[in-house]
């Protein structure tokens, strides 16, 4: 669960197919498993501050390394 702090910059999230979604300051979104690797980027000039809550079952890895999407470079 990710909240973009109000009064800061926005966050652009790219999915595995490099389709982007812009999350404006003051909004909240959920990044769910199964969407493949993604990438988040601050593409503005204002700092982006995020509040993130992870809900992970006991014994499951928090991070699974996969190749970055093509738009990550």
Short mmCIF file of C-alpha atoms in Angstrom, two decimals:
data_model
loop_
_atom_site.label_atom_id
_atom_site.label_comp_id
_atom_site.label_asym_id
_atom_site.label_seq_id
_atom_site.Cartn_x
_atom_site.Cartn_y
_atom_site.Cartn_z
CA UNK A 1 0.00 0.00 0.00
CA UNK A 2 1.67 3.21 -1.15
CA UNK A 3 0.63 6.77 -0.32
CA UNK A 4 2.23 9.70 -2.14
CA UNK A 5 2.58 12.50 0.40
CA UNK A 6 0.46 15.57 -0.28
CA UNK A 7 2.49 18.67 -1.07
CA UNK A 8 5.32 16.76 -2.76
CA UNK A 9 5.99 15.44 -6.23
CA UNK A 10 4.12 12.76 -8.11
CA UNK A 11 5.28 9.21 -8.77
CA UNK A 12 5.20 7.58 -12.20
CA UNK A 13 4.91 3.79 -12.05
CA UNK A 14 5.71 1.66 -15.12
CA UNK A 15 4.42 -1.91 -15.37
CA UNK A 16 6.26 -4.79 -17.06
CA UNK A 17 5.01 -3.58 -20.47
CA UNK A 18 6.23 -0.01 -19.76
CA UNK A 19 2.68 1.33 -19.50
CA UNK A 20 2.79 4.26 -17.08
CA UNK A 21 0.41 5.44 -14.41
CA UNK A 22 1.02 8.77 -12.64
CA UNK A 23 0.15 8.83 -8.94
CA UNK A 24 -0.41 12.43 -7.84
CA UNK A 25 0.45 13.83 -4.40
CA UNK A 26 -2.18 12.88 -1.82
CA UNK A 27 -3.20 9.65 -3.57
CA UNK A 28 -2.86 6.03 -2.46
CA UNK A 29 -2.42 2.92 -4.61
CA UNK A 30 -1.79 -0.78 -4.14
CA UNK A 31 1.00 -2.60 -5.92
CA UNK A 32 -0.09 -6.22 -6.19
CA UNK A 33 1.93 -9.33 -6.88
CA UNK A 34 1.60 -10.96 -10.27
CA UNK A 35 2.03 -7.87 -12.43
CA UNK A 36 5.64 -8.70 -13.20
CA UNK A 37 8.57 -6.40 -12.53
CA UNK A 38 7.81 -2.72 -12.49
CA UNK A 39 9.65 0.52 -11.97
CA UNK A 40 8.74 3.69 -10.10
CA UNK A 41 10.28 7.03 -11.00
CA UNK A 42 10.03 10.65 -9.89
CA UNK A 43 10.04 12.43 -13.24
CA UNK A 44 9.53 15.90 -11.81
CA UNK A 45 11.69 18.44 -10.03
CA UNK A 46 9.92 18.25 -6.65
CA UNK A 47 10.92 15.57 -4.15
CA UNK A 48 8.46 12.69 -3.92
CA UNK A 49 7.84 11.30 -0.45
CA UNK A 50 6.15 7.92 -0.10
CA UNK A 51 4.60 6.12 2.86
CA UNK A 52 4.71 2.37 2.19
CA UNK A 53 3.15 -0.53 4.10
CA UNK A 54 4.14 -4.07 3.17
CA UNK A 55 1.75 -6.96 3.84
CA UNK A 56 3.83 -10.10 3.44
CA UNK A 57 3.03 -13.56 4.78
CA UNK A 58 5.53 -15.02 7.23
CA UNK A 59 8.37 -16.82 5.45
CA UNK A 60 7.77 -15.20 2.05
CA UNK A 61 10.53 -13.08 0.52
CA UNK A 62 9.86 -9.35 0.51
CA UNK A 63 11.72 -8.95 -2.75
CA UNK A 64 12.07 -11.24 -5.75
CA UNK A 65 14.74 -10.12 -8.22
CA UNK A 66 13.70 -10.16 -11.88
CA UNK A 67 15.07 -8.39 -14.94
CA UNK A 68 13.95 -4.76 -15.12
CA UNK A 69 11.37 -3.73 -17.72
CA UNK A 70 12.75 -2.30 -20.97
CA UNK A 71 11.75 1.26 -20.00
CA UNK A 72 14.02 1.15 -16.91
CA UNK A 73 17.08 2.21 -18.87
#
